[in-house]
mmCIF file of C-alpha atoms in Angstrom:
data_model
loop_
_atom_site.group_PDB
_atom_site.id
_atom_site.type_symbol
_atom_site.label_atom_id
_atom_site.label_comp_id
_atom_site.label_asym_id
_atom_site.label_seq_id
_atom_site.Cartn_x
_atom_site.Cartn_y
_atom_site.Cartn_z
ATOM 1 C CA MET A 1117 -10.913 26.919 3.917
ATOM 2 C CA LYS A 1118 -11.752 26.744 7.607
ATOM 3 C CA LEU A 1119 -14.399 29.087 8.947
ATOM 4 C CA GLN A 1120 -11.864 30.777 11.243
ATOM 5 C CA GLU A 1121 -9.648 31.560 8.231
ATOM 6 C CA GLN A 1122 -12.633 32.753 6.210
ATOM 7 C CA ILE A 1123 -13.729 35.158 8.932
ATOM 8 C CA GLY A 1124 -10.206 36.502 9.314
ATOM 9 C CA LEU A 1125 -9.865 37.050 5.587
ATOM 10 C CA ASN A 1126 -13.226 38.799 5.393
ATOM 11 C CA ILE A 1127 -12.354 41.101 8.280
ATOM 12 C CA ARG A 1128 -9.009 41.954 6.696
ATOM 13 C CA ASN A 1129 -10.629 42.615 3.302
ATOM 14 C CA LEU A 1130 -13.389 44.753 4.822
ATOM 15 C CA ARG A 1131 -10.913 46.683 6.938
ATOM 16 C CA SER A 1132 -8.606 47.286 3.976
ATOM 17 C CA SER A 1133 -11.452 48.309 1.673
ATOM 18 C CA ARG A 1134 -12.381 50.988 4.191
ATOM 19 C CA GLY A 1135 -8.813 52.233 4.511
ATOM 20 C CA LEU A 1136 -8.612 51.318 8.185
ATOM 21 C CA SER A 1137 -5.525 50.178 10.028
ATOM 22 C CA ARG A 1138 -5.765 47.347 12.525
ATOM 23 C CA GLU A 1139 -5.345 49.907 15.284
ATOM 24 C CA GLN A 1140 -8.224 52.039 13.971
ATOM 25 C CA LEU A 1141 -10.500 49.002 13.745
ATOM 26 C CA ALA A 1142 -9.484 47.862 17.210
ATOM 27 C CA LEU A 1143 -10.270 51.284 18.675
ATOM 28 C CA ALA A 1144 -13.650 51.397 16.937
ATOM 29 C CA ALA A 1145 -14.509 47.881 18.139
ATOM 30 C CA ASN A 1146 -13.053 48.470 21.617
ATOM 31 C CA ILE A 1147 -10.646 45.521 21.448
ATOM 32 C CA ASP A 1148 -6.866 45.167 21.440
ATOM 33 C CA ARG A 1149 -5.017 45.704 18.135
ATOM 34 C CA SER A 1150 -3.048 42.482 18.580
ATOM 35 C CA TYR A 1151 -6.335 40.594 18.958
ATOM 36 C CA ILE A 1152 -7.525 41.957 15.591
ATOM 37 C CA SER A 1153 -4.273 40.711 14.079
ATOM 38 C CA GLU A 1154 -4.748 37.264 15.617
ATOM 39 C CA ILE A 1155 -8.308 37.058 14.284
ATOM 40 C CA GLU A 1156 -7.290 38.156 10.782
ATOM 41 C CA LEU A 1157 -4.452 35.612 10.717
ATOM 42 C CA ALA A 1158 -6.716 32.844 12.120
ATOM 43 C CA LYS A 1159 -4.471 32.469 15.158
ATOM 44 C CA ASN A 1160 -7.330 33.111 17.560
ATOM 45 C CA SER A 1161 -11.072 32.516 17.470
ATOM 46 C CA ALA A 1162 -13.268 35.489 18.261
ATOM 47 C CA SER A 1163 -16.366 35.287 20.397
ATOM 48 C CA ILE A 1164 -19.752 36.187 18.977
ATOM 49 C CA ASP A 1165 -19.640 39.399 21.032
ATOM 50 C CA VAL A 1166 -16.294 40.407 19.518
ATOM 51 C CA LEU A 1167 -17.433 39.563 15.981
ATOM 52 C CA GLU A 1168 -20.530 41.682 16.502
ATOM 53 C CA ARG A 1169 -18.423 44.646 17.676
ATOM 54 C CA VAL A 1170 -16.059 44.234 14.705
ATOM 55 C CA ALA A 1171 -19.002 44.091 12.292
ATOM 56 C CA ASP A 1172 -20.482 47.229 13.872
ATOM 57 C CA ALA A 1173 -17.131 49.010 13.573
ATOM 58 C CA LEU A 1174 -16.937 47.974 9.905
ATOM 59 C CA GLU A 1175 -20.585 48.979 9.388
ATOM 60 C CA VAL A 1176 -21.605 45.580 8.026
ATOM 61 C CA ASP A 1177 -24.083 42.938 9.066
ATOM 62 C CA PRO A 1178 -22.307 40.301 11.204
ATOM 63 C CA LYS A 1179 -23.308 37.619 8.693
ATOM 64 C CA ASP A 1180 -21.050 39.350 6.142
ATOM 65 C CA LEU A 1181 -18.057 38.154 8.156
ATOM 66 C CA PHE A 1182 -18.998 34.559 7.278
ATOM 67 C CA ASN A 1183 -19.275 34.881 3.474
ATOM 68 C CA GLU A 1184 -17.293 32.441 1.389
ATOM 69 C CA ARG A 1185 -14.082 33.736 -0.159
ATOM 70 C CA GLY A 1186 -14.741 35.248 -3.555
ATOM 71 C CA LYS A 1187 -18.403 35.870 -2.811
ATOM 72 C CA PHE A 1188 -17.981 39.044 -0.799
ATOM 73 C CA CYS A 1189 -18.632 42.361 -2.469
ATOM 74 C CA PRO A 1190 -17.451 45.230 -0.258
ATOM 75 C CA ASN A 1191 -19.457 48.461 -0.291
#
């Protein structure tokens, strides 16, 4: 799996595990909802700044966005 896909999957899983919609996450991270969708679907690469804001909104360490599939244990 490509890193871009892995990050998107982790964001989607974290968001879902917290019961957040894409819109809620986007508002919390101060980015556009469609951009969250593009990141989750690996259609767009996020900058380090955006990934940091998403991680903050999800209340995780940014490195958690890079975990390999199957090795992530949501809170």
